[in-house]
CSV table of C-alpha atoms in Angstrom, one decimal:
chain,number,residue,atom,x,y,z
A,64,UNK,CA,3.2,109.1,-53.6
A,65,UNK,CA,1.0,112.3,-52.9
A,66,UNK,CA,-0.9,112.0,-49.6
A,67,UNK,CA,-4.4,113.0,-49.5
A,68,UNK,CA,-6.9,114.2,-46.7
A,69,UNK,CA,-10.2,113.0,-47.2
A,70,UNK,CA,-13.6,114.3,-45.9
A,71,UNK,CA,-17.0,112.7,-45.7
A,72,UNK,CA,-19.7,115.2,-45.8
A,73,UNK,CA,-22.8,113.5,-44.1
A,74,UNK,CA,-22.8,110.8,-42.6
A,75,UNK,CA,-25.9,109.5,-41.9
A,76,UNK,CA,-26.3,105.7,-43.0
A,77,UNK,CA,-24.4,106.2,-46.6
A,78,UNK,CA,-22.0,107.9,-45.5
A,79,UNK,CA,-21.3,106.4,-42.3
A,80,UNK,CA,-20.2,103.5,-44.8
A,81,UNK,CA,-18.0,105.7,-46.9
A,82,UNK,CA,-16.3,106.8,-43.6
A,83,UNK,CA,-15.7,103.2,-42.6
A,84,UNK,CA,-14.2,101.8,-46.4
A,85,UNK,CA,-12.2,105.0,-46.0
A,86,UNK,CA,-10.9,104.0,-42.5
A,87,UNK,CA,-10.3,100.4,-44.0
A,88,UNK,CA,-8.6,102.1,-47.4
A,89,UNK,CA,-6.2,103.8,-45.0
A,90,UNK,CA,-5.0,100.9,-42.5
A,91,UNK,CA,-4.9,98.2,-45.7
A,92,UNK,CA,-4.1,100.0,-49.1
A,93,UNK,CA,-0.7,101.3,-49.2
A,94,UNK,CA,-1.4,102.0,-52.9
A,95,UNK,CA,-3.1,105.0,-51.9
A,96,UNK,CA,-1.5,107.2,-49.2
A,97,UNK,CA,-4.8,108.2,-47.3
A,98,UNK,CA,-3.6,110.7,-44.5
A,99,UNK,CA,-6.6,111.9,-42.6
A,100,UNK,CA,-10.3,111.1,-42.6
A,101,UNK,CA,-12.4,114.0,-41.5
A,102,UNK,CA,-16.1,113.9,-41.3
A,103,UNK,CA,-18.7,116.3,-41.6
A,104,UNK,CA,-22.2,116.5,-39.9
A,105,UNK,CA,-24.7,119.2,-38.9
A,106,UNK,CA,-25.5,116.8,-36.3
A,107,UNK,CA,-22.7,117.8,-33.5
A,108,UNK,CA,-23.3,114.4,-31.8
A,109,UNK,CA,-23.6,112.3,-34.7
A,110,UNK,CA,-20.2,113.7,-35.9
A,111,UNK,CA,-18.4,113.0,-32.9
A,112,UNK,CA,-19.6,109.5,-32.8
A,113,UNK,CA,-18.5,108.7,-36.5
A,114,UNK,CA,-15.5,110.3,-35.8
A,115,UNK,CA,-14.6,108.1,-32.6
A,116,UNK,CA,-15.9,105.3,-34.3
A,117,UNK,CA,-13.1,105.7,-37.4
A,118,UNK,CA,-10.5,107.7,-35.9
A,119,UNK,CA,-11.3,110.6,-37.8
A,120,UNK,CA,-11.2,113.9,-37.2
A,121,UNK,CA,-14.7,115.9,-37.2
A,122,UNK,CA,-16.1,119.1,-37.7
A,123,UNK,CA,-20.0,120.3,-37.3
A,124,UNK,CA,-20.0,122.8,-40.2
A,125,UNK,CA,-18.7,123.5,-44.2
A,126,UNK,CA,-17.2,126.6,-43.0
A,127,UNK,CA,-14.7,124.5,-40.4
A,128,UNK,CA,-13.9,122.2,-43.1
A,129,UNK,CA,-12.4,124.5,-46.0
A,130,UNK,CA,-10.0,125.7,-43.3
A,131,UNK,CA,-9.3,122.2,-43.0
A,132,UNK,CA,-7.3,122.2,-46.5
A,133,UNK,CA,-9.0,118.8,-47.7
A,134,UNK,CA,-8.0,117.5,-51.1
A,135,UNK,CA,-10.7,115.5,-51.4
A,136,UNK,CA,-14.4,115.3,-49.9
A,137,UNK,CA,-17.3,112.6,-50.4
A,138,UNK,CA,-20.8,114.2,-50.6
A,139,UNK,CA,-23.3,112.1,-48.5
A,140,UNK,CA,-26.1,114.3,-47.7
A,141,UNK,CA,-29.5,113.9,-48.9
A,142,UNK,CA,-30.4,114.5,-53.1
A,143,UNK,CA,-32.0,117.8,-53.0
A,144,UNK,CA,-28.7,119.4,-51.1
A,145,UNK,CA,-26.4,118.3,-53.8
A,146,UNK,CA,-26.2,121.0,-55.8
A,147,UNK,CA,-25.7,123.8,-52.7
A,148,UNK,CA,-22.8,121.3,-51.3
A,149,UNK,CA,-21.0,120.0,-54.0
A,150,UNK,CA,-21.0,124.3,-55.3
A,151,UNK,CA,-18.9,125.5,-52.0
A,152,UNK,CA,-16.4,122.6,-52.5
A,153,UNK,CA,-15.8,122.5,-55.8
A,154,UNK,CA,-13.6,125.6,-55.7
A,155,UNK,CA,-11.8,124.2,-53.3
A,156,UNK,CA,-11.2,120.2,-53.7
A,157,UNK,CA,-12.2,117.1,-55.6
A,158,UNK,CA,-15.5,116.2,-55.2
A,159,UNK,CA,-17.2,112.7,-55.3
A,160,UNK,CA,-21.0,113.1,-55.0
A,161,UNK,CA,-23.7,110.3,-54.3
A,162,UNK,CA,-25.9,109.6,-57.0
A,163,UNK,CA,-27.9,110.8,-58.6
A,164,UNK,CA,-26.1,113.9,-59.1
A,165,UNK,CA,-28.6,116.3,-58.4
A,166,UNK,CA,-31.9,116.9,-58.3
A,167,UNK,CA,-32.8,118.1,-61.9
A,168,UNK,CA,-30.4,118.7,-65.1
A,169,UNK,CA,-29.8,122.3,-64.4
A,170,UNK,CA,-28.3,121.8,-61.1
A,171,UNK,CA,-25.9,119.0,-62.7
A,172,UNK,CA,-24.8,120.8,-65.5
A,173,UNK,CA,-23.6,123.9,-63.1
A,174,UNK,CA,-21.6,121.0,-61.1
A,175,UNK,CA,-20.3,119.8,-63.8
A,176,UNK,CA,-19.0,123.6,-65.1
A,177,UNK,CA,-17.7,124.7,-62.3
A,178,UNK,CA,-15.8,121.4,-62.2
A,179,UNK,CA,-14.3,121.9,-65.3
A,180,UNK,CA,-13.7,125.2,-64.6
A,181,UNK,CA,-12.1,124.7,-61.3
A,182,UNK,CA,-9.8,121.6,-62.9
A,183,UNK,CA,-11.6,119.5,-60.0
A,184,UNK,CA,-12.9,116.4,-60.7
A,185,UNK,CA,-16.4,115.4,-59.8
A,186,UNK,CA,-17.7,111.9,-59.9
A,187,UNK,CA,-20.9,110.4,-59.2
A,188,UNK,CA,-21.8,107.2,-56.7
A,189,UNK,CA,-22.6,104.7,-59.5
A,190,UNK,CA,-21.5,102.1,-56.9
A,191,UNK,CA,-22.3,99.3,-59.4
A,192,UNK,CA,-20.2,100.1,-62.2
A,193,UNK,CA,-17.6,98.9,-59.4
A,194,UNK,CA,-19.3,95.8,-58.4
A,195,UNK,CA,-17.2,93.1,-60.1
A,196,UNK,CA,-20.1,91.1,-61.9
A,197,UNK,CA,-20.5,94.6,-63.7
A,198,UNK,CA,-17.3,94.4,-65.5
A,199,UNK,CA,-17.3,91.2,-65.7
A,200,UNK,CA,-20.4,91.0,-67.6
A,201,UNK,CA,-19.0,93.4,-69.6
A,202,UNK,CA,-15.7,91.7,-70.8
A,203,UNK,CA,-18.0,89.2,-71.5
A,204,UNK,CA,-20.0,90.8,-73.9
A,205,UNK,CA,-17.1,92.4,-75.6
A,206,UNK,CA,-15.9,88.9,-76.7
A,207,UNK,CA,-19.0,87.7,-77.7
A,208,UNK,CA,-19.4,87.1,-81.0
A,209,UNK,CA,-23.4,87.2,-81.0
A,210,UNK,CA,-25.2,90.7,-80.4
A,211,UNK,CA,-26.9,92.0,-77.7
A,212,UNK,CA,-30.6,92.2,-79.0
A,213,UNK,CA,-32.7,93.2,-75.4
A,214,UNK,CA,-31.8,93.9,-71.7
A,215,UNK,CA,-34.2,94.0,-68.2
A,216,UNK,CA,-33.3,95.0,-65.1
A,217,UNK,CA,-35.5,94.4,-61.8
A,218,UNK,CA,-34.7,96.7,-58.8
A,219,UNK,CA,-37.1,96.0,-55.7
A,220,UNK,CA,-37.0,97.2,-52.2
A,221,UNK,CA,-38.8,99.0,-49.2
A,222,UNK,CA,-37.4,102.6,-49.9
A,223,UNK,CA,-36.9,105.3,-47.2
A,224,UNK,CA,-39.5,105.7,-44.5
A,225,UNK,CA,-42.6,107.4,-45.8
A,226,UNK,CA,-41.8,110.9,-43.6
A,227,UNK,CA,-38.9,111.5,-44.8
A,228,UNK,CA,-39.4,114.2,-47.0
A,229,UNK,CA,-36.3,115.3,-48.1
A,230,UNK,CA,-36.4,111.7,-50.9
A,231,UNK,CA,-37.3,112.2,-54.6
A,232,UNK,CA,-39.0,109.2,-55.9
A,233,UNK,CA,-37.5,106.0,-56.4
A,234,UNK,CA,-36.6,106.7,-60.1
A,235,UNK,CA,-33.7,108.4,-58.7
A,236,UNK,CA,-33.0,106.4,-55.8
A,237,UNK,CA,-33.1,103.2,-58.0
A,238,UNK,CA,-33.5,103.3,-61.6
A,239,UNK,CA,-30.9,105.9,-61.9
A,240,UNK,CA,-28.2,102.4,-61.4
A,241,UNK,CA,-29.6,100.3,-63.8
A,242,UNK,CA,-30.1,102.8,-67.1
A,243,UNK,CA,-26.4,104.0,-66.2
A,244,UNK,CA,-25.0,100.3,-66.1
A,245,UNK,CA,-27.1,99.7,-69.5
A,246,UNK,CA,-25.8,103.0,-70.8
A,247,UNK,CA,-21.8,101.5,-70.0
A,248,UNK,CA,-23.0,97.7,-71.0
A,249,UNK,CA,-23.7,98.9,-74.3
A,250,UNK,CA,-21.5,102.1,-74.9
A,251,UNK,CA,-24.7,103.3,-76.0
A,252,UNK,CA,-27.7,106.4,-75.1
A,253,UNK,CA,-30.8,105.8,-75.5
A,254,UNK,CA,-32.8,108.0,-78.0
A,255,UNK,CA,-36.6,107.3,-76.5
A,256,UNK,CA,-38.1,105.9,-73.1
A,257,UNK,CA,-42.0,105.1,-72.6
A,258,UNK,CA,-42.8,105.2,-68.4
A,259,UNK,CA,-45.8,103.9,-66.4
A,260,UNK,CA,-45.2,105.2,-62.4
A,261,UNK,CA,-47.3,104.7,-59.7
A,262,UNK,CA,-47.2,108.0,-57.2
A,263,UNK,CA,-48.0,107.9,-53.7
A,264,UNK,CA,-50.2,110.4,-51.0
A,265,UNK,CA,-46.2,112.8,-51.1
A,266,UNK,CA,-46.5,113.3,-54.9
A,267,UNK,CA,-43.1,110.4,-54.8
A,268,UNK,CA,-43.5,107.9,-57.8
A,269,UNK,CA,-43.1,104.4,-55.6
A,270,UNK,CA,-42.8,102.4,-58.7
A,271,UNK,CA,-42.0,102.9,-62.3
A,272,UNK,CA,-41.5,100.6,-65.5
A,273,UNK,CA,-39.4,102.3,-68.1
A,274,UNK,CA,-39.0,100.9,-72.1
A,275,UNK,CA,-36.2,102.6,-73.4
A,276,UNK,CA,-34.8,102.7,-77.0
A,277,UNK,CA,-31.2,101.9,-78.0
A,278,UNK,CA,-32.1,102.4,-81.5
A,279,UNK,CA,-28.2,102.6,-82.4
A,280,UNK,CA,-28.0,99.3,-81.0
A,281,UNK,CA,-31.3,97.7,-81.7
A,282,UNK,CA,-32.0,96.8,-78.2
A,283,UNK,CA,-34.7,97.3,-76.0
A,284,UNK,CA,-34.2,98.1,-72.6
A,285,UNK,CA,-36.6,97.6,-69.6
A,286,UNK,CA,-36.2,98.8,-66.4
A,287,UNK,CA,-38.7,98.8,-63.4
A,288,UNK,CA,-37.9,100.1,-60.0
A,289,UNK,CA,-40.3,99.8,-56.8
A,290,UNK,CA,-40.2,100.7,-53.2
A,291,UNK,CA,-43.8,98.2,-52.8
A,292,UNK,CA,-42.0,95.8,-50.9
A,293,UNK,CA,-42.0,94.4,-47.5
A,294,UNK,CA,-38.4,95.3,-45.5
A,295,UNK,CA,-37.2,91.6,-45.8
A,296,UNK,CA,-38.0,91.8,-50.0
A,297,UNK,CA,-35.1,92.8,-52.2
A,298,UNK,CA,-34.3,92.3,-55.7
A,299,UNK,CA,-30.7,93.4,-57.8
A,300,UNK,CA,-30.8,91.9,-61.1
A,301,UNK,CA,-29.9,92.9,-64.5
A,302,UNK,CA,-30.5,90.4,-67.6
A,303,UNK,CA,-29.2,90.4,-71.1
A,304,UNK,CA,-30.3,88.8,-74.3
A,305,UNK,CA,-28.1,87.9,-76.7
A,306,UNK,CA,-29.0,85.7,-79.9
A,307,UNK,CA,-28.7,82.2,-78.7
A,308,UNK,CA,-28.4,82.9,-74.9
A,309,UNK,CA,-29.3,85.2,-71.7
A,310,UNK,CA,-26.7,86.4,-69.3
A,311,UNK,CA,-28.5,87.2,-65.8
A,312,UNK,CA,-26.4,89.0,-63.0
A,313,UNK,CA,-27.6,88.8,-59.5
A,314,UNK,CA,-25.9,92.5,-58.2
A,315,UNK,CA,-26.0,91.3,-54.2
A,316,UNK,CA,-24.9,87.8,-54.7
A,317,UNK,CA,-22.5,88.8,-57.5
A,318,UNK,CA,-23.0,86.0,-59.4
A,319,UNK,CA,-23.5,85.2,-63.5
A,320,UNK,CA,-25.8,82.8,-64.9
A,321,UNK,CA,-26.0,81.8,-68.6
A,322,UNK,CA,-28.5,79.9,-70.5
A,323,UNK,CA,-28.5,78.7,-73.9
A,324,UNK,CA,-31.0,77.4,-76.2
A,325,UNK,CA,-32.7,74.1,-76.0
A,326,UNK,CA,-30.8,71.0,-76.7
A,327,UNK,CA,-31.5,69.5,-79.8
A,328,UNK,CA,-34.5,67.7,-79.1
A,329,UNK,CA,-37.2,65.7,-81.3
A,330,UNK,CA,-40.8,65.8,-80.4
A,331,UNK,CA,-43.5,64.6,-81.8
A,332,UNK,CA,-45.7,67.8,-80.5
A,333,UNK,CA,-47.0,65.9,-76.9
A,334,UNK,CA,-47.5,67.9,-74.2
A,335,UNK,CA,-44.7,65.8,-72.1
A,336,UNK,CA,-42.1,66.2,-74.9
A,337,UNK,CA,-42.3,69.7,-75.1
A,338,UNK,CA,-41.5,70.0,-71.2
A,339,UNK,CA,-39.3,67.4,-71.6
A,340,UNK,CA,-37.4,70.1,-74.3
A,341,UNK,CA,-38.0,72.9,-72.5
A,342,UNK,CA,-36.2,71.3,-69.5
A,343,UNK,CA,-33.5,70.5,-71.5
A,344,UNK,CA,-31.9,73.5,-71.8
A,345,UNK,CA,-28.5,74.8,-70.6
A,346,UNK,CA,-28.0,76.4,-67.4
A,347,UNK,CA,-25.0,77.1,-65.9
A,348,UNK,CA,-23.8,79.5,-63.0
A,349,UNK,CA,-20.6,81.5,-62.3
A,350,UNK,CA,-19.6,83.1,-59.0
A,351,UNK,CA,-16.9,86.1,-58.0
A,352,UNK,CA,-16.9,84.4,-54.8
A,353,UNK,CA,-13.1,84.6,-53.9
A,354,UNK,CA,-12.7,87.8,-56.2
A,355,UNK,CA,-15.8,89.0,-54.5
A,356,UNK,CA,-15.4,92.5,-53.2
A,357,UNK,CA,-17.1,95.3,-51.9
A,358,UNK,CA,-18.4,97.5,-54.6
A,359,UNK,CA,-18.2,100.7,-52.1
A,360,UNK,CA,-14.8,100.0,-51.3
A,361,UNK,CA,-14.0,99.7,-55.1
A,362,UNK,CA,-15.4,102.9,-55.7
A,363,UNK,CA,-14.0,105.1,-53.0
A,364,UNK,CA,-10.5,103.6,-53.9
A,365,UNK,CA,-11.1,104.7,-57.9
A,366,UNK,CA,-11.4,107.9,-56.7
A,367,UNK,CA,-8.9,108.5,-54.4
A,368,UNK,CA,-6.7,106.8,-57.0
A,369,UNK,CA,-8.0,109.3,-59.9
A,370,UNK,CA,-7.3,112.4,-57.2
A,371,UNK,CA,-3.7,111.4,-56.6
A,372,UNK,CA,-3.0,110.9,-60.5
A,373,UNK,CA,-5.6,113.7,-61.9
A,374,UNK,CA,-7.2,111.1,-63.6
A,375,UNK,CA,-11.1,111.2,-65.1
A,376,UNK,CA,-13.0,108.9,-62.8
A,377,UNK,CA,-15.1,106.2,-65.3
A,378,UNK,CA,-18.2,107.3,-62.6
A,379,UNK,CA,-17.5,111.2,-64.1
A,380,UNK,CA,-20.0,113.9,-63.9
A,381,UNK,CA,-20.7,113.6,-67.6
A,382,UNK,CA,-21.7,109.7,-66.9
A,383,UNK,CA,-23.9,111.4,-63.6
A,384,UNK,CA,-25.4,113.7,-65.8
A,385,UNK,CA,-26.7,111.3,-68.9
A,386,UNK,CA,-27.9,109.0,-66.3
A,387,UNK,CA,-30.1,111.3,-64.3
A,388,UNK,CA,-31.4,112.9,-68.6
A,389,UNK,CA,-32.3,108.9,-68.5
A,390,UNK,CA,-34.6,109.7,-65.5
A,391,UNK,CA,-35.9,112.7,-65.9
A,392,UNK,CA,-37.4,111.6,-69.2
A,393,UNK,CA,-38.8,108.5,-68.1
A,394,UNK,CA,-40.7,110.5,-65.2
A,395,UNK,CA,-41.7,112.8,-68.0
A,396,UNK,CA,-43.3,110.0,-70.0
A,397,UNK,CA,-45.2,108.5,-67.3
A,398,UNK,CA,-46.7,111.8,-66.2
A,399,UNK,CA,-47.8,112.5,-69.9
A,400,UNK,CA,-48.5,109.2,-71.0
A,401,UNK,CA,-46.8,108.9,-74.0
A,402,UNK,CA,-42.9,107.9,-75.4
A,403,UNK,CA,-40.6,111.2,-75.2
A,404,UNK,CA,-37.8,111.6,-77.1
A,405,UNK,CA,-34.3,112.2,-75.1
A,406,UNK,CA,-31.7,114.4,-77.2
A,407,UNK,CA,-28.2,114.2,-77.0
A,408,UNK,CA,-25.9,117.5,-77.7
């Protein structure tokens, strides 16, 4: 088994969590032979303190790092220093970056060809592809015999405070999850997207609605994503229509609820009857709890796994980069006001 040293590049709140799954891959997982943590921070103090907290080794700047000979580093700074980053590291180890991948499309595609270039790999933080209702939703659908016909995804919570200015809007910070977990439910790209976005006094769109058109498929998919909440409001849920029934996944409680079609139910049109019908129709809930995991966890150990083997992560760059196309367009649309077209080469 090939051991690997790890680094955590920022560690602010994100990564101060990728620092402690990494600390908790290395004392529990002999599968993957985790050898040193090192973490990364501009902030001397903040380093030192992660560090301590972990056991890992720490360094203030990107310069001490390379000298470090990591194999492998996690990118945790903010969005807009993605690109800069991920570019010094790439030549010189594997790279998972936090999603979305960058800040625009050109910066992701350079990523993405150096990576290749380099024979690194470079995956994005699509945390939920790893949570296990995910993949279990999408086992599911692969043995159904019905179709999917629509899917809707709510994503609600208070955002980052309103001075912190280094945040794109929250189409990146949220929506970005649930068009890439549509993208995988479906093994599908959408081919339209009509936007509405509310921006606020920073020129940040706080809330967006996005339709977008699986028109391979036939589906529908509609997405909204909003930072108007109070800090005790949040929302993770992604629903999908088939035929005859829905299939609603709750992301934070990992848990599946299905529901069928009315029972067979006479009425003679009343008012009562129809309730009575209407009440009448299946429900029924499934929980991972017992396989539940944590979907960070999951994630970091994909990777490490796929560095040791030089194997293509399923969060890849190319995944990174269709979801944040998804995005782009969708701000595109709200700011013009009309359906744009998203092209696939």
């Amino acid at each position: 088994m090939v051991n690997v040293k790890v680094a955590v590049v920022g560690v602010g709140r994100w990564g101060f969590n990728h620092a402690r799954v990494l600390s908790e891959i290395k004392r529990m997982y002999d599968e993957v032979s985790l050898e040193e943590l090192v973490v990364v921070d501009a902030d001397r103090a903040r380093a030192k303190y992660v560090a301590e907290v972990f056991g890992a080794k720490w360094v203030s700047d990107m310069s001490e790092l390379l000298s470090e000979h990591v194999d492998a580093a996690i990118v945790a700074v903010p969005t807009v220093h993605h690109y800069s980053v991920t570019m010094k590291l790439l030549p010189h180890m594997d790279v998972l970056v936090e999603k979305p991948i960058a800040a625009n499309l050109e910066e992701a595609r350079a990523m993405g060809e150096l990576a290749e270039r380099e024979s690194r790999l470079l995956a994005v933080g699509h945390i939920e592809r790893f949570n296990p209702v995910v993949p279990a939703l999408k086992e599911r659908l692969r043995n159904e015999p019905e179709k999917v016909v629509g899917i809707s995804a709510q994503r609600i919570g208070p955002g980052p405070p309103s001075n912190y200015t280094l945040n794109l809007g929250v189409a990146h910070d949220l929506l970005v999850h649930d068009v890439d977990v549509a993208c995988y439910l479906l093994e599908s790209l959408p081919n339209q997207v009509l936007a509405k976005a509310y921006w606020n006094e920073h020129g940040l769109e706080t809330d967006i609605v996005a339709v977008y058109a699986f028109d391979e498929k036939e589906v529908l998919g509609e997405f909204r994503a909003s930072w108007r909440a109070s800090p005790n409001l949040k929302r993770r849920s992604l629903s999908v229509q088939l035929e005859s029934k829905t299939i609603e996944i709750d992301y934070i409680l990992q848990t599946m609820t299905f529901e069928k079609g009315l029972l067979e139910h006479r009425s003679k049109g009343e008012y009562s009857e129809i309730i009575s019908a209407y009440t009448s129709r299946s429900r029924e809930s499934w929980s991972l709890l017992g396989v539940r995991r944590e979907p960070l966890l999951l994630e970091d150990l994909h990777f490490l796994r796929c560095v040791q083997r030089k194997e293509k992560p399923i969060n890849s760059w190319e995944e990174g980069f269709k979801a944040l196309k998804c995005v782009v367009h969708a701000i595109e649309s709200a700011k013009a006001g009309r359906t744009v077209s998203i092209a696939w080469d």
